[in-house]
mmCIF file of C-alpha atoms in Angstrom:
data_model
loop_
_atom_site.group_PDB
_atom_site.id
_atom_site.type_symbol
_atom_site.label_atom_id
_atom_site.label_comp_id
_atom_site.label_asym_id
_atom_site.label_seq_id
_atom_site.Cartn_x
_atom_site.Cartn_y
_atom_site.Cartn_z
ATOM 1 C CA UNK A 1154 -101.723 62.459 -8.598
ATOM 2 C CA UNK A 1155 -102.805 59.056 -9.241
ATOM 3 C CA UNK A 1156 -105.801 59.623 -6.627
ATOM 4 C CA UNK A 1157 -106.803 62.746 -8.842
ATOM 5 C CA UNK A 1158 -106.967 60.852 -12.276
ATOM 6 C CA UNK A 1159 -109.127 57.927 -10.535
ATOM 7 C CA UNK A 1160 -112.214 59.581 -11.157
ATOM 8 C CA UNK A 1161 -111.209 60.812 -14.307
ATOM 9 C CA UNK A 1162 -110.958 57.377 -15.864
ATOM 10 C CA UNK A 1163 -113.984 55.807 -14.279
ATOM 11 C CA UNK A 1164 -115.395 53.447 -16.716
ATOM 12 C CA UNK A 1165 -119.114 54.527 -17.826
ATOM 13 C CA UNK A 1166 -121.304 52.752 -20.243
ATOM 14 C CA UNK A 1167 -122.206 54.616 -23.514
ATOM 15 C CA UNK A 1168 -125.636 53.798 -25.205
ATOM 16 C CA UNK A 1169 -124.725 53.989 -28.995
ATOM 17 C CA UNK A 1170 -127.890 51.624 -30.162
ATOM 18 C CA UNK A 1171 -130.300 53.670 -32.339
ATOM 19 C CA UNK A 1172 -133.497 54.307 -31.011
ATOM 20 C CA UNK A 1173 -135.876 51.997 -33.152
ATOM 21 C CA UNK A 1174 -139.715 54.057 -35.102
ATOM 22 C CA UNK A 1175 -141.744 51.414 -32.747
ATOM 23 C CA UNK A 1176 -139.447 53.239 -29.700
ATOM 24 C CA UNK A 1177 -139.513 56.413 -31.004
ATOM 25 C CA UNK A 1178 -143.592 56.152 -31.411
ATOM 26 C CA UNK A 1179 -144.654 53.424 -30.854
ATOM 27 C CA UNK A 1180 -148.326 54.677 -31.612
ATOM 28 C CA UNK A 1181 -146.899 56.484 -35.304
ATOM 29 C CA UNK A 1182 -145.210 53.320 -35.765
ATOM 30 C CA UNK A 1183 -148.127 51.042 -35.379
ATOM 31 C CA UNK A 1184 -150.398 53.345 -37.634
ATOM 32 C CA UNK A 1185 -147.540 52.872 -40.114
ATOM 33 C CA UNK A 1186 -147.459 48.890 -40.145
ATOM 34 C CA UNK A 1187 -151.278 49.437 -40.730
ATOM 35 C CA UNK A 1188 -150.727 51.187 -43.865
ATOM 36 C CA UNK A 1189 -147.873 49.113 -44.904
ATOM 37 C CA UNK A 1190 -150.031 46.106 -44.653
ATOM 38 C CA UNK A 1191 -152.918 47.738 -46.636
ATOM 39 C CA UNK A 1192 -150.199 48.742 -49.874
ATOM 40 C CA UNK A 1193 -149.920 45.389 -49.955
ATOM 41 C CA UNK A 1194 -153.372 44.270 -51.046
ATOM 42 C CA UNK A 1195 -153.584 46.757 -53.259
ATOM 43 C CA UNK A 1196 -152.804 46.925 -56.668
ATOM 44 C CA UNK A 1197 -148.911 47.721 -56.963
ATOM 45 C CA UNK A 1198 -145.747 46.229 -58.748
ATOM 46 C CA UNK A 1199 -144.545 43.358 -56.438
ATOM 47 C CA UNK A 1200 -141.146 42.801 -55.082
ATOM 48 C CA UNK A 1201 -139.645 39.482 -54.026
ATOM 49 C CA UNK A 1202 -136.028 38.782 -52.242
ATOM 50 C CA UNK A 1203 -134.049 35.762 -51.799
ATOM 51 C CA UNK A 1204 -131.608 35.053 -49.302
ATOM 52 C CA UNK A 1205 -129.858 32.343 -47.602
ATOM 53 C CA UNK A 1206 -131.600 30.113 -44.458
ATOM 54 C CA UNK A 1207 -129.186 28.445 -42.125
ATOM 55 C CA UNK A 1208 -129.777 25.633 -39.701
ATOM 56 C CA UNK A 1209 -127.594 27.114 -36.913
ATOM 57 C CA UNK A 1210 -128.526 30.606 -34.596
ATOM 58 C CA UNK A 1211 -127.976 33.499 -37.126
ATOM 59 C CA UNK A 1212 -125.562 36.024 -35.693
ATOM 60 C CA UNK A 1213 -125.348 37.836 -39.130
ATOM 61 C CA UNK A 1214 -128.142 41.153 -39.257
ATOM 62 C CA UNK A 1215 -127.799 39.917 -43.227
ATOM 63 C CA UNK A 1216 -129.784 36.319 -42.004
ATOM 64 C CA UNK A 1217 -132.729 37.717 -40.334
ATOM 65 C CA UNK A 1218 -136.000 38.270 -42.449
ATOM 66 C CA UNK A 1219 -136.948 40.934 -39.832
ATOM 67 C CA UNK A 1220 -134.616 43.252 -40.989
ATOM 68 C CA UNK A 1221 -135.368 43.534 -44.767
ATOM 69 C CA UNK A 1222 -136.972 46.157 -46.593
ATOM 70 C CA UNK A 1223 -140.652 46.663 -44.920
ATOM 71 C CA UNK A 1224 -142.085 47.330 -48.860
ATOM 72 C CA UNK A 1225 -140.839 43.562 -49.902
ATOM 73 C CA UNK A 1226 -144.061 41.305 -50.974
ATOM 74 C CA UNK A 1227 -142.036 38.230 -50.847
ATOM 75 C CA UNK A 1228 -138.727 36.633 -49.308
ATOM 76 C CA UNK A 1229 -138.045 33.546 -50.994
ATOM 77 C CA UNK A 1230 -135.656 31.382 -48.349
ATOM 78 C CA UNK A 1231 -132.890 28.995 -50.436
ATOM 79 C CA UNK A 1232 -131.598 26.329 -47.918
ATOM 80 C CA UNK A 1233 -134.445 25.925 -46.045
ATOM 81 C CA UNK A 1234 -134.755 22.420 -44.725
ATOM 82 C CA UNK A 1235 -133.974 22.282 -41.089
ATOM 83 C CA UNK A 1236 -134.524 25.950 -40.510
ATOM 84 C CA UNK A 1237 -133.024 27.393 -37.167
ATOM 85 C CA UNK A 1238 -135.993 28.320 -34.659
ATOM 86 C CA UNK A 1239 -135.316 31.696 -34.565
ATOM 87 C CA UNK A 1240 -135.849 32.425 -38.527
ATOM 88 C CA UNK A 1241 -138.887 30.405 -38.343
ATOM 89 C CA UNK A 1242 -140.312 32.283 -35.619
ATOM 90 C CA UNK A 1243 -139.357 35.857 -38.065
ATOM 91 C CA UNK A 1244 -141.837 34.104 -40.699
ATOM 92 C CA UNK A 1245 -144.830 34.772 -38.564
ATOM 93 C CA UNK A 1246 -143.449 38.173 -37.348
ATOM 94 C CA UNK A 1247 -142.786 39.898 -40.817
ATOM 95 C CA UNK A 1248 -146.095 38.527 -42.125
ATOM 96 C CA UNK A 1249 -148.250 39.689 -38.904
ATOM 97 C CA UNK A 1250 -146.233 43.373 -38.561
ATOM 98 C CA UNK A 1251 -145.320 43.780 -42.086
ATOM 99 C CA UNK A 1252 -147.688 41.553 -43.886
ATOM 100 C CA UNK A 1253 -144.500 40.040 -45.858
ATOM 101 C CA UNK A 1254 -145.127 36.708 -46.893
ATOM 102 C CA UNK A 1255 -142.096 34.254 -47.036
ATOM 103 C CA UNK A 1256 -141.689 30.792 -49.262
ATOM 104 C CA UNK A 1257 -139.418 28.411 -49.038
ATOM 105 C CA UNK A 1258 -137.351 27.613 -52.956
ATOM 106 C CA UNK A 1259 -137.695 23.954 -54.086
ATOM 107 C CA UNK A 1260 -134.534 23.584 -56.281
ATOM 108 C CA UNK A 1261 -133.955 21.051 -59.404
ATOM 109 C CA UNK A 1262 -130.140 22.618 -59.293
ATOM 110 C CA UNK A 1263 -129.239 21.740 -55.877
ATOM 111 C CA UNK A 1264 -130.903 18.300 -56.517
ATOM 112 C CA UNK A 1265 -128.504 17.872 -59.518
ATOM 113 C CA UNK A 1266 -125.465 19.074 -57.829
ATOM 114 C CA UNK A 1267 -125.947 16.593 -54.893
ATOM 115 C CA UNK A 1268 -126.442 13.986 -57.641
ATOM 116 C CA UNK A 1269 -123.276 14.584 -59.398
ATOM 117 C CA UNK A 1270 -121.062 14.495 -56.089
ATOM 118 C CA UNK A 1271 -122.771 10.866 -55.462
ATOM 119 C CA UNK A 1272 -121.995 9.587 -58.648
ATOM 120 C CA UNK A 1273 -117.984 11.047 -58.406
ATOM 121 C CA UNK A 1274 -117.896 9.161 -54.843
ATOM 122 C CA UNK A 1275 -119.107 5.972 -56.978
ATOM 123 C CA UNK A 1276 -116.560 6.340 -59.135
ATOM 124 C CA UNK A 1277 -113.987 7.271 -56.707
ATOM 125 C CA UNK A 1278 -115.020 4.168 -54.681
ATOM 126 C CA UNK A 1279 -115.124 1.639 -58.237
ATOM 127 C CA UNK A 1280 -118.663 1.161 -58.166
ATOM 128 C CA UNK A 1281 -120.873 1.030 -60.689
ATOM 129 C CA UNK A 1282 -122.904 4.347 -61.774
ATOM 130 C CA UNK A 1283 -126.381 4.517 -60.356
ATOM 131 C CA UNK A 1284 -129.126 3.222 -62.563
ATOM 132 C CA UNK A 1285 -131.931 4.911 -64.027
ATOM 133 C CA UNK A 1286 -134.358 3.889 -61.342
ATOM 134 C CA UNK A 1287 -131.596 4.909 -58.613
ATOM 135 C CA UNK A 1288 -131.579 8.200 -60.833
ATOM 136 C CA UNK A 1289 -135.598 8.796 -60.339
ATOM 137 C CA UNK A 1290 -136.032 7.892 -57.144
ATOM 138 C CA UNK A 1291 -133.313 9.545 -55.732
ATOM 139 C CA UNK A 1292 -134.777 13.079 -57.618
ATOM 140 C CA UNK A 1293 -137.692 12.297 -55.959
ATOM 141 C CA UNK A 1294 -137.111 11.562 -52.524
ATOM 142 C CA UNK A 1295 -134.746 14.768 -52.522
ATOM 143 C CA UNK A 1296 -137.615 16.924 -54.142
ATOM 144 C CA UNK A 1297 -140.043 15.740 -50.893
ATOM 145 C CA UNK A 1298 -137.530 16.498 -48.483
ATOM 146 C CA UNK A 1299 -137.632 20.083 -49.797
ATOM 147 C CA UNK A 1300 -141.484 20.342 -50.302
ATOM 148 C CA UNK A 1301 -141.402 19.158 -46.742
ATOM 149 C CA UNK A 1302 -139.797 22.238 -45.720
ATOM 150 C CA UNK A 1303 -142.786 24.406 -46.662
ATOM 151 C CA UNK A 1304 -145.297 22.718 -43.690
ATOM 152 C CA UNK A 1305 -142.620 22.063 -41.107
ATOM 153 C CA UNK A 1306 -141.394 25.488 -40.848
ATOM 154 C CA UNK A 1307 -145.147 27.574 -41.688
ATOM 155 C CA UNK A 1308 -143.489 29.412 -45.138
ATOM 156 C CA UNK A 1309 -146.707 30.906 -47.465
ATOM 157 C CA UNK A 1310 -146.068 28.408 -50.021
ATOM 158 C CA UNK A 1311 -142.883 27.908 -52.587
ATOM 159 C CA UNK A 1312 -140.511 28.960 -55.779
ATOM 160 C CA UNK A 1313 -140.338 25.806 -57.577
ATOM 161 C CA UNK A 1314 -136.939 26.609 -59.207
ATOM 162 C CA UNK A 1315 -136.505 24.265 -62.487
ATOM 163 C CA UNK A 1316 -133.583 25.028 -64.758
ATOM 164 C CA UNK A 1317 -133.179 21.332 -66.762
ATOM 165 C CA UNK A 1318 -133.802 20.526 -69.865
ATOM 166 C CA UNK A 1319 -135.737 17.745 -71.952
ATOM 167 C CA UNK A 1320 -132.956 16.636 -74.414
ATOM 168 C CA UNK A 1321 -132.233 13.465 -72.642
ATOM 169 C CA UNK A 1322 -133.967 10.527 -71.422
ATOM 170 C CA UNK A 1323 -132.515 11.067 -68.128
ATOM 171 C CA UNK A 1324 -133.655 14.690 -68.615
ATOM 172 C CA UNK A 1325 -136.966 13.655 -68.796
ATOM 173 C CA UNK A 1326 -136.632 11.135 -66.247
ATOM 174 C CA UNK A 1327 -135.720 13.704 -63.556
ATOM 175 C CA UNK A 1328 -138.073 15.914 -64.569
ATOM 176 C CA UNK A 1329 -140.747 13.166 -64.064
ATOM 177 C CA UNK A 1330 -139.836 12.449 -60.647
ATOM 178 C CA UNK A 1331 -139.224 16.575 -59.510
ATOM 179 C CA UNK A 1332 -142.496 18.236 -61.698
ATOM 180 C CA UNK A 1333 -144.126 14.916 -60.564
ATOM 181 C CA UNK A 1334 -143.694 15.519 -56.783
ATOM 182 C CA UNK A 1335 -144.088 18.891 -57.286
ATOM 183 C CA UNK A 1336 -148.077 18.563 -58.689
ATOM 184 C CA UNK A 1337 -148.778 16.583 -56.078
ATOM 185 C CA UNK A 1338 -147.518 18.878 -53.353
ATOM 186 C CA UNK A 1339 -150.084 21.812 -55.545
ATOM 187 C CA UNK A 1340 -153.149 19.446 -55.130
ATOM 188 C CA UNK A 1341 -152.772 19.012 -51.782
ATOM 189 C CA UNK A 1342 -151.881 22.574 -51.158
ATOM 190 C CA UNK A 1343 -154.211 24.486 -53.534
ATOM 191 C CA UNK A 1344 -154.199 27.034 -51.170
ATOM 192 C CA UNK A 1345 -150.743 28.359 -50.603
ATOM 193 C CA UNK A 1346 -148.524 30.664 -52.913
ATOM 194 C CA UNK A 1347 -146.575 28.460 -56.306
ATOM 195 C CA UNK A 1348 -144.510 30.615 -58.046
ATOM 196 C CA UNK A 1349 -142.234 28.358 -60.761
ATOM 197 C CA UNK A 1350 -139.023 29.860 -61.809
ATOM 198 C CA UNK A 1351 -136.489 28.952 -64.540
ATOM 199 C CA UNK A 1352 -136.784 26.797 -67.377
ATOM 200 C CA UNK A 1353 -140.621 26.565 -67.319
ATOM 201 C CA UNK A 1354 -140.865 26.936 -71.423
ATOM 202 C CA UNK A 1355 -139.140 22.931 -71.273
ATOM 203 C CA UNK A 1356 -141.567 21.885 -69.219
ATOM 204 C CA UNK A 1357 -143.332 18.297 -69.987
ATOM 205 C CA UNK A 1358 -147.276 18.543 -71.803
ATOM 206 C CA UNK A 1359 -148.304 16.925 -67.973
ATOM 207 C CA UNK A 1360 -146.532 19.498 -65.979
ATOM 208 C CA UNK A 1361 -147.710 22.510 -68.573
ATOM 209 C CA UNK A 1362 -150.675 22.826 -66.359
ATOM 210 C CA UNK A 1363 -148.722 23.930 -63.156
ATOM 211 C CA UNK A 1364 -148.045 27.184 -64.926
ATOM 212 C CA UNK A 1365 -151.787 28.060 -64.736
ATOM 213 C CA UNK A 1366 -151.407 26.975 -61.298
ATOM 214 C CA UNK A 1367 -148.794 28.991 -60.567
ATOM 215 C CA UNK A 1368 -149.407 32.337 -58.866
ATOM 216 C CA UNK A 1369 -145.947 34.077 -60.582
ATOM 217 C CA UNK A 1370 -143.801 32.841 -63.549
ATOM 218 C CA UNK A 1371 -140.382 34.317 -62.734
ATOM 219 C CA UNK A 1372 -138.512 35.096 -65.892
ATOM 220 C CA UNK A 1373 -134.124 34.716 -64.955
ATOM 221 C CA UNK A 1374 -132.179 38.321 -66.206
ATOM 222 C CA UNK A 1375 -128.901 36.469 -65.945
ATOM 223 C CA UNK A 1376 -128.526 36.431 -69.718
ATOM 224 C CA UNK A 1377 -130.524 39.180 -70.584
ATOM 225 C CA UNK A 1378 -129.007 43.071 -70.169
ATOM 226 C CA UNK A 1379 -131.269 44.928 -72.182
ATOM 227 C CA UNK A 1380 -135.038 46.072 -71.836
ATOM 228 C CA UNK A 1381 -135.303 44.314 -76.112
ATOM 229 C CA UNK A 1382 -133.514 40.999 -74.430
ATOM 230 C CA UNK A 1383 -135.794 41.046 -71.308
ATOM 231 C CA UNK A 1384 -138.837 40.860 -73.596
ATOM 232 C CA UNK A 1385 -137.581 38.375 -76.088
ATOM 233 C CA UNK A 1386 -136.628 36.282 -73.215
ATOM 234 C CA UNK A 1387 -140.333 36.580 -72.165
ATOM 235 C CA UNK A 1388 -141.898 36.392 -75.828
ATOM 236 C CA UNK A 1389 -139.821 32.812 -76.342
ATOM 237 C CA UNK A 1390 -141.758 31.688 -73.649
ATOM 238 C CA UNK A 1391 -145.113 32.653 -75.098
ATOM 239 C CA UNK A 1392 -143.720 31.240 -78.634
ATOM 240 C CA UNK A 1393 -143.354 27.897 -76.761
ATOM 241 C CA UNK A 1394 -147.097 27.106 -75.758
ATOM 242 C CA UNK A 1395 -150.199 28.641 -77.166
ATOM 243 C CA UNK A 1396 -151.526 28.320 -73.594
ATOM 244 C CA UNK A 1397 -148.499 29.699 -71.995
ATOM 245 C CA UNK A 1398 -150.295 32.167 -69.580
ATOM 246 C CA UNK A 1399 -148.948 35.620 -70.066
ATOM 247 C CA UNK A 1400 -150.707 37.579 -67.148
ATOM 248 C CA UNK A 1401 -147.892 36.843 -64.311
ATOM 249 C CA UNK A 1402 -144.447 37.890 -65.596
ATOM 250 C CA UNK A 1403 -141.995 38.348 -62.358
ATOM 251 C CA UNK A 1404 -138.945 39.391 -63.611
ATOM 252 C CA UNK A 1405 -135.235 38.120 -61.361
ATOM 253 C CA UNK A 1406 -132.560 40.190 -61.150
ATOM 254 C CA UNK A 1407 -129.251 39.648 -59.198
ATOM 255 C CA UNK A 1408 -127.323 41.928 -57.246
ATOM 256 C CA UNK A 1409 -123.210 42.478 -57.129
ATOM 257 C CA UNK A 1410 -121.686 41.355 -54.412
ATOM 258 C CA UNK A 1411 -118.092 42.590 -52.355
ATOM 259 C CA UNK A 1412 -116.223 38.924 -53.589
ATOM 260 C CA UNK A 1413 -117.079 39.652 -57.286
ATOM 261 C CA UNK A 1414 -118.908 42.993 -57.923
ATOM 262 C CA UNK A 1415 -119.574 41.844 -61.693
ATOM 263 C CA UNK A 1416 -123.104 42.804 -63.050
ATOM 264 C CA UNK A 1417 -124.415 39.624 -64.431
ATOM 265 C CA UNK A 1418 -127.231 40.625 -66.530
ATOM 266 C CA UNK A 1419 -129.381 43.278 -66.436
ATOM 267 C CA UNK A 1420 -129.292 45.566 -63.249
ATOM 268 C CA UNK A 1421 -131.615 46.210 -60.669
ATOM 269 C CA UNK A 1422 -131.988 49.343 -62.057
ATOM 270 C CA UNK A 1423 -132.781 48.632 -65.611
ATOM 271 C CA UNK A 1424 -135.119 45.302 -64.636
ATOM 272 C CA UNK A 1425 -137.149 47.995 -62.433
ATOM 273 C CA UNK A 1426 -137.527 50.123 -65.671
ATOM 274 C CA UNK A 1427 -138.487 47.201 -67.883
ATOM 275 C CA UNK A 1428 -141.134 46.267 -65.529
ATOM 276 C CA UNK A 1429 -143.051 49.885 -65.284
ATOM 277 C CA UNK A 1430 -142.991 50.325 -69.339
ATOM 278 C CA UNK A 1431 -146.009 49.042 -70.661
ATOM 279 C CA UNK A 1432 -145.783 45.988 -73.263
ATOM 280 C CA UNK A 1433 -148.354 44.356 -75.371
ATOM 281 C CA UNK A 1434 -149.170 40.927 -75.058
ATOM 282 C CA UNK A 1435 -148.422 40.338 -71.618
ATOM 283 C CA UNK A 1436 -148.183 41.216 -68.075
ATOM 284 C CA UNK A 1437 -145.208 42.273 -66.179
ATOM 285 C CA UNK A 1438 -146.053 41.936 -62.171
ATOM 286 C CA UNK A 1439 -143.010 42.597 -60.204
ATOM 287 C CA UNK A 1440 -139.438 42.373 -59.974
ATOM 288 C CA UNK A 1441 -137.238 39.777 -57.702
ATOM 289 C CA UNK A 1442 -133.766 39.918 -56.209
ATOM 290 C CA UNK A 1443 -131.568 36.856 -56.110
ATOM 291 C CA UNK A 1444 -128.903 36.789 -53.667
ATOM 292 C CA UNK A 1445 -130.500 40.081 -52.115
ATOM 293 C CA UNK A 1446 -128.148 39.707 -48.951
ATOM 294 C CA UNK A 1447 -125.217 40.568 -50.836
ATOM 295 C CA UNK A 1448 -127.010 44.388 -51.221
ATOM 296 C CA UNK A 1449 -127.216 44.667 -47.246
ATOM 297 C CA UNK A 1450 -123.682 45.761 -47.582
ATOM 298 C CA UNK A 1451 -123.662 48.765 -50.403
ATOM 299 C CA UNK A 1452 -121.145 51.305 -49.561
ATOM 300 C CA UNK A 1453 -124.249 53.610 -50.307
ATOM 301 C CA UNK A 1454 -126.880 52.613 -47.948
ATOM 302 C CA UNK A 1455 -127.707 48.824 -47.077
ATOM 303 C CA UNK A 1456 -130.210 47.300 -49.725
ATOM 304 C CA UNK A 1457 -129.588 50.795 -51.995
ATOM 305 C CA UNK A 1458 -129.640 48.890 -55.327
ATOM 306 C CA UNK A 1459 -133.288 47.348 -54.154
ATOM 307 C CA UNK A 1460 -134.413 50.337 -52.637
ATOM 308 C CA UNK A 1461 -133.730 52.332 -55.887
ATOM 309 C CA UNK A 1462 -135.499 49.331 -57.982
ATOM 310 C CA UNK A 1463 -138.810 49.623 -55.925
ATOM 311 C CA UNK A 1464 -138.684 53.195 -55.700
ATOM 312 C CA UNK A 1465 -139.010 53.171 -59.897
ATOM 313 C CA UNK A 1466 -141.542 50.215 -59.468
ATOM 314 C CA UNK A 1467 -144.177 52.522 -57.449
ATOM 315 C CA UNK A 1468 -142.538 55.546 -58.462
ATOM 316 C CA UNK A 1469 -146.809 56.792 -58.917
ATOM 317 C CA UNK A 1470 -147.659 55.289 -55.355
ATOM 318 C CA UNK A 1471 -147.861 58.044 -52.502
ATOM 319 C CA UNK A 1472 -146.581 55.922 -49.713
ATOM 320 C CA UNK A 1473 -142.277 55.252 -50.000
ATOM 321 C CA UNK A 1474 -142.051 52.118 -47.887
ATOM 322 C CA UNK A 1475 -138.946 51.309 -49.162
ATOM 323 C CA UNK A 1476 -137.412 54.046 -47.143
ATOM 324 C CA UNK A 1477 -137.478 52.074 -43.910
ATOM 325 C CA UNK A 1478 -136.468 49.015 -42.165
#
């Protein structure tokens, strides 16, 4: 009996992988990238992600750019400095296939954060606090480092994300030595994409300029819920600066994720629906989505909350990109 079952349980290797559109057809599929690349010069609503970069191989389908939503403008990559090969090599792929561009985020925040933890070793060891010229130069050297991310790894350009203040003298100090760094990284790169996110109504009179440099002003949603919030959040930054430009609005959302699925702010949803209802007085481009990886795992479908968002963005547009990979 034993001899009967033998060929019975004869291992055999199942093919479960789903046929990719480029395997299906590949022809189809290359007339499709074609298209896809041509929405994107057109006129349209933009869209912008930003996920997580990582210095070590991604094994995570969450970490690769190639997998994202093929009707994202932008992927905005936090973490970026020492960029694994691999994810450097997908910036050149989803720009060629899908004509995606991806920047690299210059943070004040993280440049704080790192800041505090050096002063609480001081303290821990009974040193002295570090002085204000410590202070600047440290800002600055730590701002570089970031900017230098942009060239070594071939992003489009940078979100120069600024959330400080100017109450302080070491407010304005630090400001100084980021916003400082930061204008001379634009004049050297007038070319690429600068899109400053944030705090940009505290900005400094000699940093004010950047924002007509900038190609997007990205306006946060985190403490906004409602369509009348989102535009007061907007109008205060008008109400700062007579010469607060008012033609490239990009509105950030940020998506629930499994650890806490909390809402904070306004949806994706509702920031998609503030951005298609006309306003007077200025422009709304696009919407972004911070912390878009968390999305990849909806119960509903991965990415469903962005999907959804662009789908009421170019809700008039004949071509649903969003539908595919």
């Amino acid at each position: 009996m034993s001899g009967a079952c033998g060929d019975w349980t004869e291992p055999e290797n199942l093919d479960f992988r789903r046929p990719t559109p480029e395997e299906q057809n590949p022809e189809a599929y290359g007339h499709y990238l074609a298209a896809l690349r041509d929405y994107k010069q057109q006129p349209h609503k933009v869209s912008m992600m930003t996920v997580r970069g990582t210095s070590e191989r991604p094994t995570l389908q969450t970490q690769h750019l190639t997998v994202l939503p093929d009707s994202i403008d932008f992927i905005c990559v936090e973490q970026a400095e020492g960029l694994h090969p691999v994810l450097a090599a997908e910036i050149g792929e989803v720009l060629a296939a899908k004509g995606t561009r991806t920047l690299c985020m210059v943070d004040y925040a993280t440049i704080d954060a790192s800041w505090a933890l050096l002063e609480e070793a001081r303290e821990e060891a009974g040193q002295p606090a570090g002085t204000d010229e410590e202070y600047a130069a440290y800002y600055a050297e730590q701002t570089r480092r970031q900017l230098a991310c942009c060239d070594a790894s071939g992003f489009a350009g940078i979100v120069v994300s600024y959330q400080g203040r100017r109450a302080t003298d070491r407010d304005i100090s630090g400001q100084n030595a980021f916003m400082g760094a930061v204008a001379e990284w634009r004049a050297a790169h007038a070319g690429q994409l600068m899109f400053l996110r944030g705090n940009t109504q505290n900005l400094l009179d000699d940093y004010k300029p950047l924002l007509l440099k900038s190609d997007y002003i990205i306006v946060l949603a985190e403490s906004f819920k409602t369509p009348a919030e989102l535009t007061r959040a907007v109008q205060r930054k008008l109400d700062s600066d007579d010469n607060f430009p008012s033609d490239r609005f990009l509105l950030e959302v940020s998506i629930p994720s499994l650890e806490d699925p909390t809402q904070v702010g306004a949806t994706a949803q509702v920031g998609a629906e503030w951005v298609v209802e006309a306003e007077e007085g200025f422009t709304k481009c696009g919407l972004g989505f911070s912390n878009a990886q968390d999305d990849y795992y909806n119960a509903t479908r991965i990415y469903n909350n962005i999907r959804q968002a662009i789908r009421i963005m170019n809700s008039n547009t004949a071509n649903d990109h969003e539908e595919n990979l």
